Structure formats: C-alpha cells, structure tokens
PDB file of C-alpha atoms in Angstrom:
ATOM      1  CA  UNK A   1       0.000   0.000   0.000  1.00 49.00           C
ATOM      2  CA  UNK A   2       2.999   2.482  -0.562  1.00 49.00           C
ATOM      3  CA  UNK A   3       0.595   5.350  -1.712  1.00 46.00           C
ATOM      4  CA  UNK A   4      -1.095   5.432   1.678  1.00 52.00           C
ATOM      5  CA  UNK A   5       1.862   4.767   3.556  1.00 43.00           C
ATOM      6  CA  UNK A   6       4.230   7.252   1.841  1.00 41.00           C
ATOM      7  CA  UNK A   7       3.263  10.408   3.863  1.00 44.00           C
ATOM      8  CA  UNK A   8       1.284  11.361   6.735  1.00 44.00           C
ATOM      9  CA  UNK A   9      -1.172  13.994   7.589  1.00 45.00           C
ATOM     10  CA  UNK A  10       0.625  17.273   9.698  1.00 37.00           C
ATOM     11  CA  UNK A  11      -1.428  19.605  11.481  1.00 37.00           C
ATOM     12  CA  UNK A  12      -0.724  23.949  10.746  1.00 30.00           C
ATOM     13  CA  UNK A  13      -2.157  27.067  10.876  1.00 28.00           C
ATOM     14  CA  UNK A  14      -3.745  29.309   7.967  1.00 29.00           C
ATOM     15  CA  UNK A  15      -6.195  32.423   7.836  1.00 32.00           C
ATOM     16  CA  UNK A  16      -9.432  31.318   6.727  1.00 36.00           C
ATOM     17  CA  UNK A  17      -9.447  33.490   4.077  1.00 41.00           C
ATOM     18  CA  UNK A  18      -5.530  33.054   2.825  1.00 40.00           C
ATOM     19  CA  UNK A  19      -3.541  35.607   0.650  1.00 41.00           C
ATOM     20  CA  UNK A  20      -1.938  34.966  -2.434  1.00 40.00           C
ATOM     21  CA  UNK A  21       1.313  33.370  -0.404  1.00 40.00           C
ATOM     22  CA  UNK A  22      -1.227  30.524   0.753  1.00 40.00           C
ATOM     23  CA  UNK A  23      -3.782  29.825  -1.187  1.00 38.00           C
ATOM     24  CA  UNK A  24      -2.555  26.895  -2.191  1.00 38.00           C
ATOM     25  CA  UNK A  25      -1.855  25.558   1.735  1.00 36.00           C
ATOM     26  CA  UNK A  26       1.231  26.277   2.989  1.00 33.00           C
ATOM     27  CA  UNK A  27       2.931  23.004   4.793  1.00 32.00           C
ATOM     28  CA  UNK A  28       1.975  24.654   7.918  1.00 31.00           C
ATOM     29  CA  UNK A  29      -1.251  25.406   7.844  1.00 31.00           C
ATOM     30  CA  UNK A  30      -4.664  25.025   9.715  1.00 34.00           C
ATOM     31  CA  UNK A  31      -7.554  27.748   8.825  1.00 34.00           C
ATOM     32  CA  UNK A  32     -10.313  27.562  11.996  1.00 36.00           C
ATOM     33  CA  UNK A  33     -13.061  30.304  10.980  1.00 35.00           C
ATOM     34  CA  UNK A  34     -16.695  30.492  12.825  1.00 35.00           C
ATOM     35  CA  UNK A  35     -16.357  34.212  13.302  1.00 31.00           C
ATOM     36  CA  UNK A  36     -18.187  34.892  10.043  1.00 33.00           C
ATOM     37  CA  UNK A  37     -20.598  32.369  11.014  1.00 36.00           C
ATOM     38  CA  UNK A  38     -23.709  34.110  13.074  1.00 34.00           C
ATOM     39  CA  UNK A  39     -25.723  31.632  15.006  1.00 35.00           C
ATOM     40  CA  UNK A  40     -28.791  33.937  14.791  1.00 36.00           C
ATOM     41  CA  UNK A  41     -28.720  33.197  11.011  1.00 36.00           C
ATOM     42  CA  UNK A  42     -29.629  29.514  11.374  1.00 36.00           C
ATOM     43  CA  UNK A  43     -32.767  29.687  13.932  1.00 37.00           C
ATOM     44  CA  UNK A  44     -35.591  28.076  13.114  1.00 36.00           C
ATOM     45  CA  UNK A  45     -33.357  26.541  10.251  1.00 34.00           C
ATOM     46  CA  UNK A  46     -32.742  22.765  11.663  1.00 35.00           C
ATOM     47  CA  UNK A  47     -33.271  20.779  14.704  1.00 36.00           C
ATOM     48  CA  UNK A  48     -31.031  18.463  16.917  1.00 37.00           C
ATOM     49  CA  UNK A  49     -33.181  16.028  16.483  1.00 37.00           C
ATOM     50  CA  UNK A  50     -36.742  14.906  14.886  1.00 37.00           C
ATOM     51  CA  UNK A  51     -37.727  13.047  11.914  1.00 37.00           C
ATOM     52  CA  UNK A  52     -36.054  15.055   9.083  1.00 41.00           C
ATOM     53  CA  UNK A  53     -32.658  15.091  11.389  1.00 40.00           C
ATOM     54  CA  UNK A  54     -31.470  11.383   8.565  1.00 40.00           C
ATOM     55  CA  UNK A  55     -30.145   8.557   9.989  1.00 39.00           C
ATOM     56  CA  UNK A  56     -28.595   8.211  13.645  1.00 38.00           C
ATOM     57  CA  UNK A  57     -24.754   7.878  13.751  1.00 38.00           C
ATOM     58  CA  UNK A  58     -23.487   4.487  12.069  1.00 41.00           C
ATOM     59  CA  UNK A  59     -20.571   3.889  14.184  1.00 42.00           C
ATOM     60  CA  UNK A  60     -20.702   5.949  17.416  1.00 41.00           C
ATOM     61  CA  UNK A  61     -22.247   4.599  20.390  1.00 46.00           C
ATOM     62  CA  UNK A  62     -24.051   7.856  21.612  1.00 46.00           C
ATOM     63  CA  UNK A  63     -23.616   8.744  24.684  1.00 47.00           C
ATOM     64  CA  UNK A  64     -27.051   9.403  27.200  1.00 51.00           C
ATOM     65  CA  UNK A  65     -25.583  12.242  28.110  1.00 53.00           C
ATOM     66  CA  UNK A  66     -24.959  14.354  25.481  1.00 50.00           C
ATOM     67  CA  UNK A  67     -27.929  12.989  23.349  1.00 50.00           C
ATOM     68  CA  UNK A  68     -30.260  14.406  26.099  1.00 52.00           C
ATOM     69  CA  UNK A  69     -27.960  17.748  26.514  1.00 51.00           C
ATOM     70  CA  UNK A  70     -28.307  18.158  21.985  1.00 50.00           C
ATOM     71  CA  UNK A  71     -32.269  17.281  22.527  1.00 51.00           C
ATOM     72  CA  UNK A  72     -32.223  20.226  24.759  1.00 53.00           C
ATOM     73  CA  UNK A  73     -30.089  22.599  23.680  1.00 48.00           C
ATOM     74  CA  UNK A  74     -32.303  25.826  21.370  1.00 51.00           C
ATOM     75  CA  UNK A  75     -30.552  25.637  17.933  1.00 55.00           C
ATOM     76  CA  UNK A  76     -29.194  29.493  18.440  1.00 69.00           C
ATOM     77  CA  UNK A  77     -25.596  28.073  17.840  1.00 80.00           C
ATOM     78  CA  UNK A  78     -24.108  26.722  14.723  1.00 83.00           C
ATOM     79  CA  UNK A  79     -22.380  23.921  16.742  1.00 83.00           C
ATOM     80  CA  UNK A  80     -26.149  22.541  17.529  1.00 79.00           C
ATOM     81  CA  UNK A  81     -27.054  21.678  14.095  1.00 83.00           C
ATOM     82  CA  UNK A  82     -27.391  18.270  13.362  1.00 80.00           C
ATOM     83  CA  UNK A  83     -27.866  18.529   9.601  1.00 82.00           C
ATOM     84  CA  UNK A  84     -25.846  16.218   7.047  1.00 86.00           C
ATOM     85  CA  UNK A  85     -24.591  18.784   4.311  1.00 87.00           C
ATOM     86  CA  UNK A  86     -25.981  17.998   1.110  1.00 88.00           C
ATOM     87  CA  UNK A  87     -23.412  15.670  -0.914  1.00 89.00           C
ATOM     88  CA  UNK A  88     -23.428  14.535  -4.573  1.00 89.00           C
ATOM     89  CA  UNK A  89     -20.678  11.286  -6.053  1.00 87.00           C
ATOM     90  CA  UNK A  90     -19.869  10.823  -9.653  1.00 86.00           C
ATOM     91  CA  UNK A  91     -17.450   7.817 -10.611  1.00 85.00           C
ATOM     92  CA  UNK A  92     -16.095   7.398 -14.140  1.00 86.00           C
ATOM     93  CA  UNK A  93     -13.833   4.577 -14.686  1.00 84.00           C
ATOM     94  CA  UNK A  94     -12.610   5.887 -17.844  1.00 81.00           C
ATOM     95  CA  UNK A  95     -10.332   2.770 -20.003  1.00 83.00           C
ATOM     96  CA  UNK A  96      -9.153   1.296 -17.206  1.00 82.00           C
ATOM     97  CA  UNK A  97     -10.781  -2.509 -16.869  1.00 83.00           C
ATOM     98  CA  UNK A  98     -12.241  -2.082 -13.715  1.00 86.00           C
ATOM     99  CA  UNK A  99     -12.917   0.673 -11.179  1.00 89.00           C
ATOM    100  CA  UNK A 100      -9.990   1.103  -8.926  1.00 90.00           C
ATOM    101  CA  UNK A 101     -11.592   4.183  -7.218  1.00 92.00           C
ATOM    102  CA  UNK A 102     -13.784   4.373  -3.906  1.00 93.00           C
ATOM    103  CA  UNK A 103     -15.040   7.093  -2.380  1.00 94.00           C
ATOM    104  CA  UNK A 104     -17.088   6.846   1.165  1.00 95.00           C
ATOM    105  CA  UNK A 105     -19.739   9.446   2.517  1.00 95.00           C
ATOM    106  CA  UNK A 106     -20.863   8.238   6.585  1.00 94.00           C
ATOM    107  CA  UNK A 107     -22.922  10.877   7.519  1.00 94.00           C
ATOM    108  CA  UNK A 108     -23.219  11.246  11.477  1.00 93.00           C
ATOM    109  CA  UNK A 109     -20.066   9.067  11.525  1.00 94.00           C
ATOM    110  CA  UNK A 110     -19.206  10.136  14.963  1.00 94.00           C
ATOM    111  CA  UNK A 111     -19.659  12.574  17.817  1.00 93.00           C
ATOM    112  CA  UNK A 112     -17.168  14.968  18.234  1.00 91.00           C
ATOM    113  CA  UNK A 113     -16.428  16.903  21.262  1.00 89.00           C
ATOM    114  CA  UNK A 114     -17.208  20.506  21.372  1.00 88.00           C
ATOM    115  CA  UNK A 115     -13.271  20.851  22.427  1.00 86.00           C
ATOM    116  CA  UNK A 116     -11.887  19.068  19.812  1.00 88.00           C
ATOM    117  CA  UNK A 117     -12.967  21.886  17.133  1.00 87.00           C
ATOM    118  CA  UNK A 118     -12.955  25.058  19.406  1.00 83.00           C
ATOM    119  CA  UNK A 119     -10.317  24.502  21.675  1.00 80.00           C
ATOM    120  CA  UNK A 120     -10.367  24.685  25.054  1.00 74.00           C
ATOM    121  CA  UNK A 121     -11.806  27.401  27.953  1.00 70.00           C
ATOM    122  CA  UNK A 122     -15.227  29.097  28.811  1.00 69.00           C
ATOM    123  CA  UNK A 123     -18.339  27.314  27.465  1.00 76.00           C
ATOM    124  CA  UNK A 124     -19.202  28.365  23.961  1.00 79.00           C
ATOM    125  CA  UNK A 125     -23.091  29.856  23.333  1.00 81.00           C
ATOM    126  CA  UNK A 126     -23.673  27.817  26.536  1.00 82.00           C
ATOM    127  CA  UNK A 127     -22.621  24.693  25.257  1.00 85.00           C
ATOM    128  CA  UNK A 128     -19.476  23.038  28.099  1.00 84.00           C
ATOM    129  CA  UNK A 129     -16.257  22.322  25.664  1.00 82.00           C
ATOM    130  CA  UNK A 130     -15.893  18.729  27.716  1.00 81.00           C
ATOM    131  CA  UNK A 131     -19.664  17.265  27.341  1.00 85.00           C
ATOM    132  CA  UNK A 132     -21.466  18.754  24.629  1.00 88.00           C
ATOM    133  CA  UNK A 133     -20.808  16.565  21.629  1.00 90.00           C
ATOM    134  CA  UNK A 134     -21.910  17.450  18.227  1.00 90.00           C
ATOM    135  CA  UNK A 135     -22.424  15.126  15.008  1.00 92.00           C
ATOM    136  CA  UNK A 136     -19.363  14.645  12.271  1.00 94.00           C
ATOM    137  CA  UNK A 137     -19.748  13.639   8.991  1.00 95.00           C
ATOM    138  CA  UNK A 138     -17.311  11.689   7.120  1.00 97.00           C
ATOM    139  CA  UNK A 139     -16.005  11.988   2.729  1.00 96.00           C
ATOM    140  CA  UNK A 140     -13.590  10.480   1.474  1.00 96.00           C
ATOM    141  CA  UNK A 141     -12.154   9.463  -2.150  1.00 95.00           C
ATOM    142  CA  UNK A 142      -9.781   6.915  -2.927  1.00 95.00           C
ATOM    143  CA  UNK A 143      -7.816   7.129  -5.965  1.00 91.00           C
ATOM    144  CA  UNK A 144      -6.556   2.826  -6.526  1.00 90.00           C
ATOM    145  CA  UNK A 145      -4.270   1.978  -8.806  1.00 88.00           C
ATOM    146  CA  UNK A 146      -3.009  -1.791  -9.422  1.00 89.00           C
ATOM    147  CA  UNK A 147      -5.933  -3.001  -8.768  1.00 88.00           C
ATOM    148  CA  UNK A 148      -9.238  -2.288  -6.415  1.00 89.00           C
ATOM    149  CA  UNK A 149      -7.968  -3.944  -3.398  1.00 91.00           C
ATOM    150  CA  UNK A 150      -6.433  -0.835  -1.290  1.00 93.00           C
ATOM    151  CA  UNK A 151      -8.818   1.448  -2.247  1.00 93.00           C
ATOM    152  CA  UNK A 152     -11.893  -0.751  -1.426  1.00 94.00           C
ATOM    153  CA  UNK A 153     -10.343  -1.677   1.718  1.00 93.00           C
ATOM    154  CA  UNK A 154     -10.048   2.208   2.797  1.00 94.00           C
ATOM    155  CA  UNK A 155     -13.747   2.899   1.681  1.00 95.00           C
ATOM    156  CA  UNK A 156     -14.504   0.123   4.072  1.00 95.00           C
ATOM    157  CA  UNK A 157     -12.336   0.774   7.064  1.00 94.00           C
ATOM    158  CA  UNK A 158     -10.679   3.877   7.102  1.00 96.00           C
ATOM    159  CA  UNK A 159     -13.234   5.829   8.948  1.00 96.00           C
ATOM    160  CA  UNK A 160     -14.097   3.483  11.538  1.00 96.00           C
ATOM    161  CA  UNK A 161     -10.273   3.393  12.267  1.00 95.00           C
ATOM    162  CA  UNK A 162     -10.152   7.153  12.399  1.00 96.00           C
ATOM    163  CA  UNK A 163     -12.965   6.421  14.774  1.00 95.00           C
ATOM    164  CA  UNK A 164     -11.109   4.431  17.250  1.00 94.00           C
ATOM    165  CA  UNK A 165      -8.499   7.172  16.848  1.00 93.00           C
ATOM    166  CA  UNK A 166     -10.682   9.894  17.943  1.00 92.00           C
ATOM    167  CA  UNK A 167     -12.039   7.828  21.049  1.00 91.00           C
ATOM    168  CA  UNK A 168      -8.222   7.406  22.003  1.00 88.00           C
ATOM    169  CA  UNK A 169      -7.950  11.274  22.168  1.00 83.00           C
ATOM    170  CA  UNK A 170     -11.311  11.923  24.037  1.00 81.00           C
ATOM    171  CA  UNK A 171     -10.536   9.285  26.564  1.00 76.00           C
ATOM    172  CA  UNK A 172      -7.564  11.328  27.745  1.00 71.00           C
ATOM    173  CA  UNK A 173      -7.771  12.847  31.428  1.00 60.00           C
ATOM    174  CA  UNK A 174      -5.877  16.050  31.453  1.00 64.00           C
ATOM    175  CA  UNK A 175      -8.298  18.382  28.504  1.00 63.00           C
ATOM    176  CA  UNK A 176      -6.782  21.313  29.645  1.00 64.00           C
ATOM    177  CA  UNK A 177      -3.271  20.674  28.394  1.00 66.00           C
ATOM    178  CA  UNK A 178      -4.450  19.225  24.905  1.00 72.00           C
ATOM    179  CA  UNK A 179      -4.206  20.794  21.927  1.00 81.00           C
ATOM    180  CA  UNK A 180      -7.550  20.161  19.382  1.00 84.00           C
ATOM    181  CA  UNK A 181      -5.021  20.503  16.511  1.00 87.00           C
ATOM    182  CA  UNK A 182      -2.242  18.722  17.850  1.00 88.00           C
ATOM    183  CA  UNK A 183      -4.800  15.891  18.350  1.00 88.00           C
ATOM    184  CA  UNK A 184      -6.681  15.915  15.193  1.00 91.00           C
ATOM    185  CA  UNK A 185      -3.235  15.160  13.618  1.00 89.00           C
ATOM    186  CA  UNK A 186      -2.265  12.668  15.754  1.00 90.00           C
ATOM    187  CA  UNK A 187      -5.838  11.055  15.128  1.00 92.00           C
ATOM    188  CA  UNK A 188      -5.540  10.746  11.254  1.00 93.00           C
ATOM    189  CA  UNK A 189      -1.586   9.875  11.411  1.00 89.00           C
ATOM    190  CA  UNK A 190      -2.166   6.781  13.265  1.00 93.00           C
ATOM    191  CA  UNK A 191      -5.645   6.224  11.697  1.00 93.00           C
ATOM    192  CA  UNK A 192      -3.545   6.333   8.357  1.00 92.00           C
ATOM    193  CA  UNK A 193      -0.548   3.942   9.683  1.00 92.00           C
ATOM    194  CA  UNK A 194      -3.654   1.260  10.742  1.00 93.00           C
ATOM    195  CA  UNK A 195      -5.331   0.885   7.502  1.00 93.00           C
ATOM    196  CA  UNK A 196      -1.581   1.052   5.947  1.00 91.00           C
ATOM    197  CA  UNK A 197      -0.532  -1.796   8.040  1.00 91.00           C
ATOM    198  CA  UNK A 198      -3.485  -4.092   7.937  1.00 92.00           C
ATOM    199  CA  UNK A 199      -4.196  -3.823   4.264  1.00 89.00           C
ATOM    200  CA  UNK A 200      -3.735  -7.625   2.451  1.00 85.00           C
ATOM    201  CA  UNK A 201      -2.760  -6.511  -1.101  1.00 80.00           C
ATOM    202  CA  UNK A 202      -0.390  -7.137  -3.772  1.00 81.00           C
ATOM    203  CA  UNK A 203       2.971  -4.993  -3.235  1.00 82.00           C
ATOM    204  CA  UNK A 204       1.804  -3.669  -7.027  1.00 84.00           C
ATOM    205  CA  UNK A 205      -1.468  -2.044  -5.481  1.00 87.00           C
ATOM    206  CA  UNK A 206      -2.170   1.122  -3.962  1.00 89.00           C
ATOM    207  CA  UNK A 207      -4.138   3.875  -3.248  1.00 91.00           C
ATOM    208  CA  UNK A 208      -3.898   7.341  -2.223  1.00 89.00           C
ATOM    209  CA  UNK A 209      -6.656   8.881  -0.097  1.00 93.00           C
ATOM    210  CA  UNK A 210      -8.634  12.525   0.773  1.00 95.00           C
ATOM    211  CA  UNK A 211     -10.694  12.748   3.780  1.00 95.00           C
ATOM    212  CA  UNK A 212     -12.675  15.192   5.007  1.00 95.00           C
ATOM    213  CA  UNK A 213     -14.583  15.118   8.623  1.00 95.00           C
ATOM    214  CA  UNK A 214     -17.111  18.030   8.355  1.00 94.00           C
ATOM    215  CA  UNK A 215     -19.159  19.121  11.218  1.00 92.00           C
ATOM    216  CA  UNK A 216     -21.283  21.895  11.539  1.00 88.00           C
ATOM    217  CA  UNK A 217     -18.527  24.629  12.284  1.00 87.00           C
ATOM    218  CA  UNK A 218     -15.025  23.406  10.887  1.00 91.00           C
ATOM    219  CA  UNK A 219     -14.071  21.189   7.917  1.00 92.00           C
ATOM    220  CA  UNK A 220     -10.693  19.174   8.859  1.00 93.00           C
ATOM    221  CA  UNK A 221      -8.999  17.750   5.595  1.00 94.00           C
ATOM    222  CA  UNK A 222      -6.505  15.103   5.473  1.00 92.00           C
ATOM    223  CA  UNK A 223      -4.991  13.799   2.220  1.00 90.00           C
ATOM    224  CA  UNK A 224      -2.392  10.924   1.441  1.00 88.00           C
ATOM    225  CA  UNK A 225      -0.966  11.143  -2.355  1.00 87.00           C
ATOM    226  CA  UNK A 226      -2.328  13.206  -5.116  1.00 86.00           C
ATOM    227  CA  UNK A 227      -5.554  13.394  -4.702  1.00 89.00           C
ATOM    228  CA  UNK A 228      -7.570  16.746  -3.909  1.00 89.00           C
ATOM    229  CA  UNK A 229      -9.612  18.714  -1.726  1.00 91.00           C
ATOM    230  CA  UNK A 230     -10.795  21.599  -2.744  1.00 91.00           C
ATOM    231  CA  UNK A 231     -13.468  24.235  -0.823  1.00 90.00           C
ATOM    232  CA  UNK A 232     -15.542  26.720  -3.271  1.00 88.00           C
ATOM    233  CA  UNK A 233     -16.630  29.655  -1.923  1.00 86.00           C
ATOM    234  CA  UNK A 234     -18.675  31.586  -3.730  1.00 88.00           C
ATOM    235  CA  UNK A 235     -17.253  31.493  -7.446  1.00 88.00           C
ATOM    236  CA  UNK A 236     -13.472  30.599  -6.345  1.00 92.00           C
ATOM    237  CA  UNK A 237     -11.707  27.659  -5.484  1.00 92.00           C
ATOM    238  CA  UNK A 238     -10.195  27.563  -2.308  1.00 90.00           C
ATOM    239  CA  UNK A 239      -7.200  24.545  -2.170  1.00 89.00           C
ATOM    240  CA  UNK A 240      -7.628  22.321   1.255  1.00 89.00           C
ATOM    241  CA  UNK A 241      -4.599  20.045   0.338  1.00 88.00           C
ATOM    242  CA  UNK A 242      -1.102  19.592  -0.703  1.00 84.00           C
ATOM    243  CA  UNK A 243      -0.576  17.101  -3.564  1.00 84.00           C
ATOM    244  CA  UNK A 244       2.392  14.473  -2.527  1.00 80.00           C
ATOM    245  CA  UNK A 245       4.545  13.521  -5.286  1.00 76.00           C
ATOM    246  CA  UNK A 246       7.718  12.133  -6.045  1.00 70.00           C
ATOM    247  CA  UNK A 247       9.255  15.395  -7.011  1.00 63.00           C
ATOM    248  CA  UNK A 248      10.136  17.847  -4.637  1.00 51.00           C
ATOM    249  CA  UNK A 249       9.107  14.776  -1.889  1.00 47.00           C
ATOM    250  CA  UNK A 250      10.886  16.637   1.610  1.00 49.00           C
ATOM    251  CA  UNK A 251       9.729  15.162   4.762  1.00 45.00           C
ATOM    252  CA  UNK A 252       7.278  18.094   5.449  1.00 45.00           C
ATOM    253  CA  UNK A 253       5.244  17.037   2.481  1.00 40.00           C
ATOM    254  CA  UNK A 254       2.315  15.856   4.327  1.00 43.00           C
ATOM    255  CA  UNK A 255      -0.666  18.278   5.399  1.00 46.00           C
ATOM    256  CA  UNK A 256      -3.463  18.585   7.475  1.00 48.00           C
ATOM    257  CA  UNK A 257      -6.036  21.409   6.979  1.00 50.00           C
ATOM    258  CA  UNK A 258      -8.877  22.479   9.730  1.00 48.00           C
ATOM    259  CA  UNK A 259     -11.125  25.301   8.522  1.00 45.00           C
TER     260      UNK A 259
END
C-alpha cells in the first residue's frame, strides 16, 4: 500500500481566508473560521433532532448524556445543528478494466467533542467544551491503482479506524493541556498507519486517499498522495490540500487542513 503509507497527515495554521502566499496551503497550515458564522442566522433553520434530522450515527455509540444535553439545547448556535450537508458522487472509470476508485460518505459518523474543534476554555453559546458533543460527517475518495484492493479496503475501514483514533484522544484525562489541533493530527496519522498496516494486497497495489470530517462549524482535511480537496466559496476555489509527489518529496510534504 505504498501510496497510503508514503506520507502522513501534519497539522498547521492558515487564515481562513488566505492571501496569495497561501492559497494553495502552505505546509503549515490550519484555517479555523466560525467568526463569520452568526448563530442567529440559522434559527428556526434545523433541529437536533426529529424526523427530518437522517439517519442516527453508524458507528458511534451515543452517549445518554450528550444525546439528552443536543435534545435540549435551542438551535441558536451553529455547533447545535445536526444537519448532514448535502453531498453529490460521480465515478467514471474511464479505459481502465475495472474501477480502482472508492469514495465513502458516513454521515453522522461520529460525535465529536465541542473541544476538539474550538479549543479549550469558557463554554461556547452555553454549550461546556468537555460534554457537549456534536455530530461529524465523514467523505472520502480513494484514488486505486493496481488493482481495487487498497482502495476498497479504505472505503470500508478507514473511517471506523479514524474512529477508534478519535475515542483514544477523548478518553484522555488532562483536557486542559491538549491541543484540538495537535490531536486531530495525531488522530488521522495513526488512523492512516492502521489501515496502511493491515491492508492484504499485492505490493503492485495502492491507493492514495482525501478525507474530510465536516461538522457543523469546521471542515478538517486530510490527504495521502495526489488526490484533492478543494473548498468553493462563492465562485473561487479555495485549495484544502497539498498534492504528494515524487518530485520535490521533503519530509514536510504531508498536510493537514482544519477550517
């Protein structure tokens, strides 16, 4: 699986809106933005929960807690919606014999903790950084080559490992002294070295991957290889990733974007 295990995800900072130095990611670079994001704007929009809220989470074992706290909670803030964004997949297999892409779209994939996308301190629009827990959803595209193998085995498993990743960080004692980023990173590096290590595949397959956990305030972007991310706002593209290629490979290659 040498595409997916030749670089790893890194974690940076980046204005949300970047100049002409960045706007292509620089290797250290995460954009976090809710400032232009007024909570006001979306009430009366969505509910935490109710009939038209989709399907509950597919992997995450909700906790009591912080389902009652999200039943509760007035939808004044834009970390209380609990609204898949709308999502549209087109595959062409072009004249290759066989599809050796995959792409993977797990909406409600997980429950995130408040702290993990805005950091850590005071309570946010009443909401406590530790407990409140709001819904992630989960996109990703694999681009195979050699065969289907890989890339079919990331569709299948790659976000319930980044799962188990994310659980690891939330289970930690001490919130105060973590860094969201710092974890985030650490969550899709060794989500990324799992899948790499337990894929069965001939040493002539591979895949490259783009992943993109998107809750209801920040996007967080992690890509392995040459495939793309990229945000459009309004009528221009915004780049979320750095392409990783063979030339002009340095060690710092790898990126990790959080907007």
């Amino acid at each position: 699986m040498d595409a997916l295990g030749a670089a790893l995800p890194r974690l940076a900072l980046a204005d949300a809106d970047p100049g002409p130095d960045d706007a292509c990611g620089s290797p250290c670079s995460v954009a976090s933005d809710c400032s232009s994001v007024a909570s006001a704007d979306f009430e009366g929009l969505f509910s935490p929960s109710g009939a038209d809220a989709g399907p509950p989470s597919l992997l995450s074992d909700d906790l009591p807690a912080a389902a009652a706290e999200a039943a509760t909670v007035p939808c004044r803030s834009v970390f209380a919606l609990d609204s898949p964004p709308l999502w549209g997949l087109q595959s062409v297999c072009g004249r290759r014999p066989e599809m050796e892409d995959a792409a993977a779209v797990v909406p409600r994939f997980h429950r995130v903790p408040l702290w993990m996308v805005a950091g850590n301190g005071a309570a946010v629009d009443g909401l406590d950084r530790a407990s409140f827990r709001l819904p992630a959803h989960f996109f990703a595209v694999y681009d195979g080559h050699g065969g289907a193998e890989v890339a079919d085995y990331c569709r299948d498993k790659l976000h319930t490992a980044l799962v188990q990743e994310l659980r690891a960080a939330e289970g930690r004692d001490d919130l105060s002294s973590l860094d969201s980023r710092k974890q985030w990173e650490k969550a899709f590096v060794d989500c990324f070295c799992r899948v790499d290590a337990e894929v069965e595949a001939p040493d002539t397959a591979g895949s490259t991957a783009v992943a993109a956990v998107v809750c209801s305030s920040h996007i967080i972007v992690s890509n392995c290889g040459d495939s793309r991310a990229v945000l459009c706002r309004g009528k221009a593209p915004l780049p979320l990733s750095l392409d990783h290629k063979a030339l002009g490979y340095h060690h710092n290659s790898s990126h990790l974007l959080m907007t």
